[in-house]
Amino acid sequence: MSETETGAALSAGGREIVISRVIDAPRELVFEAFTQVRHLSRWWGPHGFTTTTRAFEFRAGGVWEFVMHGPDGTDYPEWITWTEIDSPERIAMLHGEYSDDPNTFESVLTFEPIGQTTRVEMRTVFATEELRDEAVRKHGAIEGGRQTLAGLAAYVAELARDAQAR
């Protein structure tokens, strides 16, 4: 992926992180990778992380409760509730460590078809600039987001190859 196909930015408003990537697969396939736990568990998270799902219901108001296992053995509890699903164009969610987490942030993912490729944009909005800066500094949010989208791209490419082989 060239640098022009992958991007990340901090917003001028101070509360957002925006990460995007062009993925070499049709939008419907890229979107599907977000809708089924069997897919998410194969690519979600930065390099070296694995995911164990405790609960998953992909619908507006549904919850994905999971643990991300870091390469150093640290477990990170995670909680997402889907607030909007517009297949195959948009997913909105609240994300935190648990359901009443006061530091929950909102993410909106958009899936834009570009011929046979898809531009995925992940726009994350934090309650404050300080929380955004902490996510960048303490949790490597920008690089982690880039790596997560890279994992999605690699996984979807594998799905596309498998589909062509059939």
Coordinates of N, CA and C in Angstrom, one line a residue:
M1 N 0.9 -1.2 0.0 CA 0.0 0.0 0.0 C 0.9 1.2 0.0
S2 N 0.7 2.1 -0.9 CA 1.5 3.3 -1.0 C 1.0 4.3 0.1
E3 N 1.9 5.3 0.4 CA 1.5 6.3 1.4 C 0.3 7.1 0.9
T4 N 0.1 7.2 -0.3 CA -1.1 8.0 -0.8 C -2.4 7.2 -0.6
E5 N -2.3 5.9 -0.4 CA -3.5 5.1 -0.2 C -3.8 4.8 1.3
T6 N -2.8 5.2 2.2 CA -3.0 5.1 3.6 C -2.8 6.5 4.3
G7 N -3.7 6.8 5.2 CA -3.6 8.1 5.8 C -4.0 8.1 7.2
A8 N -3.5 9.1 7.9 CA -3.9 9.3 9.3 C -3.8 10.8 9.6
A9 N -4.7 11.3 10.4 CA -4.6 12.7 10.8 C -5.3 13.0 12.1
L10 N -4.8 14.0 12.8 CA -5.5 14.5 14.0 C -6.3 15.7 13.5
S11 N -7.5 15.8 14.0 CA -8.3 16.9 13.5 C -7.9 18.3 14.1
A12 N -8.2 19.3 13.4 CA -8.0 20.7 13.9 C -8.8 20.9 15.2
G13 N -10.0 20.3 15.3 CA -10.8 20.5 16.4 C -10.3 19.9 17.7
G14 N -9.3 19.0 17.5 CA -8.6 18.5 18.7 C -9.1 17.2 19.3
R15 N -10.3 16.7 18.9 CA -10.9 15.6 19.5 C -10.9 14.3 18.6
E16 N -10.5 14.4 17.4 CA -10.6 13.4 16.4 C -9.3 12.7 16.0
I17 N -9.4 11.5 15.6 CA -8.3 10.8 14.9 C -9.0 10.2 13.7
V18 N -8.5 10.4 12.5 CA -9.0 9.9 11.2 C -8.0 9.1 10.6
I19 N -8.3 7.8 10.3 CA -7.4 6.9 9.6 C -8.1 6.3 8.5
S20 N -7.4 6.2 7.3 CA -8.1 5.7 6.1 C -7.1 4.8 5.4
R21 N -7.7 3.9 4.6 CA -6.9 3.0 3.8 C -7.7 2.5 2.6
V22 N -7.0 2.4 1.5 CA -7.7 1.8 0.3 C -7.4 0.3 0.3
I23 N -8.4 -0.5 0.3 CA -8.3 -2.0 0.3 C -8.7 -2.6 -1.0
D24 N -7.8 -3.5 -1.5 CA -8.0 -4.1 -2.8 C -9.1 -5.2 -2.8
A25 N -10.3 -4.8 -2.5 CA -11.4 -5.7 -2.5 C -12.7 -5.0 -2.6
P26 N -13.8 -5.6 -3.1 CA -15.1 -4.9 -3.2 C -15.6 -4.5 -1.9
R27 N -16.4 -3.5 -1.9 CA -17.0 -2.9 -0.6 C -17.8 -4.0 0.1
E28 N -18.6 -4.8 -0.5 CA -19.4 -5.7 0.2 C -18.6 -6.7 1.0
L29 N -17.5 -7.2 0.4 CA -16.6 -8.1 1.1 C -15.9 -7.4 2.3
V30 N -15.4 -6.2 2.1 CA -14.8 -5.5 3.2 C -15.8 -5.2 4.3
F31 N -17.0 -4.8 4.0 CA -18.0 -4.6 5.0 C -18.4 -5.9 5.7
E32 N -18.5 -7.0 5.0 CA -18.8 -8.3 5.6 C -17.7 -8.7 6.7
A33 N -16.5 -8.3 6.5 CA -15.4 -8.6 7.5 C -15.7 -7.9 8.8
F34 N -16.6 -6.9 8.8 CA -16.9 -6.2 10.1 C -18.2 -6.8 10.7
T35 N -19.0 -7.6 10.0 CA -20.3 -8.0 10.4 C -20.4 -9.3 11.1
Q36 N -19.4 -10.1 10.9 CA -19.4 -11.5 11.5 C -18.2 -11.7 12.4
V37 N -18.5 -12.2 13.6 CA -17.4 -12.4 14.5 C -16.3 -13.4 14.0
R38 N -16.7 -14.4 13.2 CA -15.7 -15.3 12.7 C -14.7 -14.6 11.8
H39 N -15.1 -13.4 11.2 CA -14.1 -12.6 10.5 C -13.3 -11.7 11.5
L40 N -14.0 -11.0 12.3 CA -13.4 -10.0 13.2 C -12.3 -10.6 14.0
S41 N -12.5 -11.8 14.5 CA -11.5 -12.5 15.4 C -10.2 -12.8 14.6
R42 N -10.3 -12.8 13.3 CA -9.1 -13.2 12.5 C -8.2 -12.0 12.2
W43 N -8.7 -10.7 12.3 CA -7.9 -9.6 11.9 C -7.9 -8.4 12.8
W44 N -8.9 -8.3 13.8 CA -9.0 -7.1 14.6 C -7.8 -6.9 15.5
G45 N -7.4 -5.7 15.5 CA -6.3 -5.2 16.4 C -5.0 -5.0 15.8
P46 N -4.1 -4.4 16.5 CA -2.7 -4.2 16.0 C -2.0 -5.5 15.8
H47 N -0.8 -5.4 15.1 CA 0.0 -6.6 14.9 C 0.3 -7.3 16.2
G48 N 0.3 -8.6 16.3 CA 0.6 -9.3 17.4 C -0.5 -9.5 18.4
F49 N -1.6 -8.9 18.2 CA -2.7 -9.0 19.2 C -3.7 -10.1 18.7
T50 N -4.3 -10.8 19.6 CA -5.4 -11.7 19.2 C -6.7 -11.3 20.0
T51 N -7.8 -11.8 19.6 CA -9.1 -11.4 20.1 C -9.9 -12.6 20.6
T52 N -10.4 -12.5 21.8 CA -11.4 -13.6 22.3 C -12.7 -12.8 22.5
T53 N -13.7 -13.3 21.8 CA -15.1 -12.7 21.9 C -15.9 -13.4 23.0
R54 N -16.5 -12.5 23.9 CA -17.4 -13.0 25.0 C -18.8 -12.9 24.6
A55 N -19.2 -11.9 23.8 CA -20.6 -11.7 23.3 C -20.5 -10.9 22.0
F56 N -21.4 -11.2 21.1 CA -21.4 -10.5 19.8 C -22.8 -10.6 19.2
E57 N -23.3 -9.4 19.0 CA -24.6 -9.2 18.2 C -24.5 -8.0 17.3
F58 N -24.3 -8.3 16.0 CA -24.1 -7.2 15.1 C -25.5 -6.6 14.6
R59 N -26.0 -5.6 15.3 CA -27.2 -4.9 15.0 C -27.1 -3.6 15.8
A60 N -27.9 -2.6 15.3 CA -27.9 -1.4 16.1 C -28.4 -1.7 17.5
G61 N -27.7 -1.3 18.5 CA -28.0 -1.6 19.9 C -27.3 -2.9 20.4
G62 N -26.8 -3.6 19.5 CA -26.1 -4.9 19.9 C -24.7 -4.6 20.4
V63 N -24.1 -5.6 21.1 CA -22.9 -5.4 21.8 C -21.8 -6.4 21.3
W64 N -20.6 -6.0 21.2 CA -19.5 -6.9 21.0 C -18.6 -6.7 22.3
E65 N -18.5 -7.7 23.1 CA -17.7 -7.7 24.3 C -16.6 -8.7 24.0
F66 N -15.3 -8.2 24.2 CA -14.2 -9.1 23.8 C -13.0 -8.7 24.6
V67 N -11.9 -9.5 24.6 CA -10.7 -9.3 25.2 C -9.6 -9.3 24.1
M68 N -8.8 -8.2 24.1 CA -7.6 -8.2 23.2 C -6.5 -8.7 24.0
H69 N -5.7 -9.7 23.5 CA -4.6 -10.2 24.1 C -3.3 -9.6 23.5
G70 N -2.6 -8.9 24.2 CA -1.4 -8.3 23.7 C -0.2 -9.3 23.5
P71 N 0.7 -8.9 22.6 CA 1.9 -9.8 22.4 C 2.7 -10.1 23.7
D72 N 2.6 -9.2 24.6 CA 3.3 -9.3 25.9 C 2.6 -10.1 27.0
G73 N 1.4 -10.6 26.6 CA 0.5 -11.3 27.5 C -0.5 -10.5 28.3
T74 N -0.5 -9.2 28.1 CA -1.5 -8.4 28.8 C -2.8 -8.5 28.1
D75 N -3.9 -8.6 28.9 CA -5.3 -8.7 28.4 C -5.9 -7.3 28.5
Y76 N -6.6 -6.9 27.5 CA -7.3 -5.6 27.5 C -8.8 -5.9 27.2
P77 N -9.6 -5.7 28.3 CA -11.1 -5.8 28.1 C -11.6 -4.7 27.2
E78 N -12.5 -5.1 26.3 CA -13.0 -4.1 25.3 C -14.5 -4.3 25.2
W79 N -15.2 -3.2 24.9 CA -16.7 -3.3 24.8 C -17.1 -2.3 23.7
I80 N -17.9 -2.8 22.7 CA -18.4 -1.9 21.7 C -19.9 -2.1 21.6
T81 N -20.7 -1.0 21.4 CA -22.1 -1.2 21.1 C -22.2 -0.5 19.7
W82 N -22.9 -1.1 18.8 CA -23.2 -0.6 17.5 C -24.3 0.4 17.6
T83 N -24.1 1.6 17.2 CA -25.2 2.6 17.3 C -25.9 2.8 15.9
E84 N -25.2 2.5 14.8 CA -25.8 2.7 13.5 C -25.1 1.7 12.5
I85 N -25.9 1.0 11.7 CA -25.4 0.1 10.7 C -26.2 0.4 9.4
D86 N -25.5 0.9 8.4 CA -26.1 1.1 7.1 C -25.3 0.3 6.1
S87 N -25.7 -0.9 5.9 CA -25.0 -1.9 5.1 C -25.1 -1.5 3.6
P88 N -24.0 -1.5 2.9 CA -22.6 -1.7 3.2 C -21.8 -0.4 3.3
E89 N -22.4 0.7 3.7 CA -21.8 2.0 3.6 C -21.2 2.5 4.9
R90 N -21.8 2.2 6.1 CA -21.4 2.9 7.3 C -21.7 2.1 8.5
I91 N -20.8 2.2 9.5 CA -21.0 1.6 10.8 C -20.6 2.6 11.8
A92 N -21.4 2.9 12.8 CA -21.1 3.8 13.9 C -21.2 3.0 15.2
M93 N -20.3 3.3 16.1 CA -20.2 2.5 17.4 C -19.6 3.4 18.5
L94 N -20.0 3.0 19.7 CA -19.3 3.5 20.9 C -18.4 2.4 21.4
H95 N -17.2 2.8 21.8 CA -16.1 1.9 22.2 C -15.5 2.3 23.5
G96 N -15.4 1.3 24.4 CA -14.7 1.6 25.7 C -14.2 0.3 26.3
E97 N -13.8 0.3 27.5 CA -13.3 -0.9 28.2 C -14.5 -1.7 28.7
Y98 N -15.6 -1.0 29.0 CA -16.8 -1.7 29.6 C -18.0 -0.8 29.3
S99 N -19.2 -1.2 29.5 CA -20.4 -0.5 29.1 C -20.6 0.8 29.7
D100 N -20.2 1.1 30.9 CA -20.4 2.4 31.5 C -19.1 3.2 31.6
D101 N -18.1 2.8 30.8 CA -16.8 3.5 30.8 C -17.0 5.0 30.5
P102 N -16.6 5.8 31.4 CA -16.7 7.3 31.2 C -15.9 7.8 30.1
N103 N -14.9 7.0 29.6 CA -14.0 7.5 28.6 C -14.3 6.8 27.2
T104 N -15.5 6.3 27.1 CA -16.0 5.8 25.8 C -15.8 6.8 24.7
F105 N -15.4 6.3 23.5 CA -15.3 7.2 22.4 C -16.2 6.7 21.3
E106 N -16.5 7.5 20.3 CA -17.3 7.2 19.2 C -16.5 7.0 17.9
S107 N -16.7 5.9 17.2 CA -16.0 5.7 15.9 C -17.1 5.5 14.8
V108 N -16.8 6.1 13.7 CA -17.6 5.9 12.5 C -16.8 5.4 11.4
L109 N -17.1 4.3 10.8 CA -16.4 3.7 9.7 C -17.3 3.9 8.4
T110 N -16.6 4.4 7.4 CA -17.3 4.5 6.1 C -16.6 3.6 5.1
F111 N -17.3 3.1 4.2 CA -16.8 2.2 3.1 C -17.2 2.7 1.8
E112 N -16.2 3.3 1.1 CA -16.5 4.0 -0.2 C -15.9 3.1 -1.3
P113 N -16.8 2.7 -2.3 CA -16.3 1.9 -3.4 C -15.5 2.8 -4.4
I114 N -14.4 2.3 -4.8 CA -13.6 3.0 -5.8 C -13.2 1.9 -6.8
G115 N -14.1 1.7 -7.8 CA -13.9 0.6 -8.8 C -14.1 -0.7 -8.0
Q116 N -13.0 -1.6 -8.1 CA -13.1 -2.9 -7.4 C -12.3 -2.8 -6.1
T117 N -12.0 -1.6 -5.6 CA -11.3 -1.4 -4.3 C -12.3 -0.6 -3.4
T118 N -11.9 -0.5 -2.2 CA -12.8 0.1 -1.2 C -11.9 1.0 -0.3
R119 N -12.3 2.3 -0.1 CA -11.6 3.2 0.8 C -12.4 3.1 2.1
V120 N -11.7 2.7 3.2 CA -12.2 2.6 4.5 C -11.7 3.8 5.3
E121 N -12.6 4.5 5.9 CA -12.2 5.6 6.7 C -12.8 5.4 8.1
M122 N -11.9 5.5 9.1 CA -12.2 5.3 10.5 C -12.0 6.6 11.2
R123 N -13.2 7.2 11.6 CA -13.2 8.5 12.2 C -13.5 8.3 13.7
T124 N -12.6 8.6 14.6 CA -12.8 8.4 16.0 C -12.9 9.8 16.7
V125 N -13.9 10.0 17.5 CA -14.1 11.2 18.2 C -14.1 10.9 19.7
F126 N -13.3 11.6 20.5 CA -13.2 11.5 21.9 C -13.9 12.6 22.6
A127 N -14.3 12.4 23.8 CA -15.0 13.4 24.6 C -14.2 14.7 24.8
T128 N -12.9 14.6 24.9 CA -12.0 15.7 25.1 C -10.7 15.5 24.3
E129 N -10.0 16.6 24.0 CA -8.7 16.6 23.4 C -7.7 15.8 24.2
E130 N -7.8 16.0 25.6 CA -6.9 15.3 26.5 C -7.1 13.7 26.3
L131 N -8.3 13.3 26.2 CA -8.5 11.8 26.0 C -8.0 11.3 24.7
R132 N -8.1 12.1 23.7 CA -7.6 11.8 22.4 C -6.0 11.7 22.5
D133 N -5.4 12.7 23.1 CA -4.0 12.7 23.2 C -3.5 11.6 24.0
E134 N -4.2 11.2 25.1 CA -3.8 10.0 25.9 C -3.9 8.7 25.1
A135 N -4.9 8.6 24.3 CA -5.1 7.4 23.4 C -3.9 7.3 22.4
V136 N -3.5 8.4 21.9 CA -2.3 8.5 21.0 C -1.0 8.1 21.7
R137 N -0.8 8.8 22.8 CA 0.4 8.6 23.6 C 0.5 7.3 24.3
K138 N -0.5 6.9 25.1 CA -0.5 5.8 25.9 C -0.8 4.5 25.2
H139 N -1.7 4.5 24.2 CA -2.2 3.3 23.5 C -1.7 3.2 22.1
G140 N -1.0 4.2 21.6 CA -0.6 4.2 20.2 C -1.7 4.1 19.2
A141 N -2.7 4.9 19.4 CA -4.0 4.8 18.7 C -3.8 5.0 17.2
I142 N -2.9 5.9 16.8 CA -2.8 6.1 15.3 C -2.1 4.9 14.7
E143 N -1.0 4.5 15.2 CA -0.3 3.3 14.6 C -1.1 2.1 14.8
G144 N -1.8 1.9 15.9 CA -2.7 0.8 16.1 C -3.8 0.7 15.1
G145 N -4.4 1.9 14.8 CA -5.4 2.0 13.8 C -4.9 1.6 12.4
R146 N -3.7 2.1 12.1 CA -3.1 1.8 10.8 C -2.9 0.3 10.7
Q147 N -2.4 -0.3 11.8 CA -2.1 -1.8 11.8 C -3.4 -2.6 11.7
T148 N -4.4 -2.1 12.4 CA -5.7 -2.8 12.3 C -6.3 -2.8 10.9
L149 N -6.2 -1.6 10.2 CA -6.7 -1.6 8.8 C -5.8 -2.4 7.9
A150 N -4.5 -2.5 8.2 CA -3.6 -3.3 7.4 C -4.0 -4.8 7.6
G151 N -4.3 -5.2 8.8 CA -4.8 -6.6 9.1 C -6.1 -6.9 8.3
L152 N -7.0 -5.9 8.3 CA -8.2 -6.1 7.6 C -7.9 -6.2 6.1
A153 N -7.0 -5.4 5.5 CA -6.6 -5.5 4.1 C -6.1 -6.9 3.8
A154 N -5.2 -7.4 4.6 CA -4.6 -8.7 4.4 C -5.6 -9.8 4.5
Y155 N -6.5 -9.7 5.5 CA -7.5 -10.8 5.7 C -8.5 -10.8 4.5
V156 N -8.9 -9.6 4.1 CA -9.9 -9.5 3.0 C -9.3 -10.0 1.7
A157 N -8.0 -9.7 1.5 CA -7.3 -10.2 0.3 C -7.3 -11.8 0.3
E158 N -7.1 -12.3 1.5 CA -7.1 -13.8 1.6 C -8.5 -14.3 1.3
L159 N -9.6 -13.7 1.8 CA -10.9 -14.1 1.4 C -11.2 -14.0 -0.1
A160 N -10.7 -12.9 -0.7 CA -10.9 -12.7 -2.1 C -10.2 -13.8 -2.9
R161 N -9.0 -14.2 -2.5 CA -8.3 -15.2 -3.2 C -9.0 -16.6 -3.1
D162 N -9.5 -16.8 -1.8 CA -10.2 -18.1 -1.6 C -11.5 -18.1 -2.5
A163 N -12.2 -17.0 -2.6 CA -13.4 -17.0 -3.4 C -13.1 -17.2 -4.9
Q164 N -12.0 -16.7 -5.4 CA -11.6 -16.9 -6.8 C -11.2 -18.3 -7.1
A165 N -10.6 -19.0 -6.0 CA -10.2 -20.3 -6.2 C -11.3 -21.3 -6.3
R166 N -12.5 -20.9 -5.9 CA -13.7 -21.8 -5.9 C -14.3 -21.9 -7.3

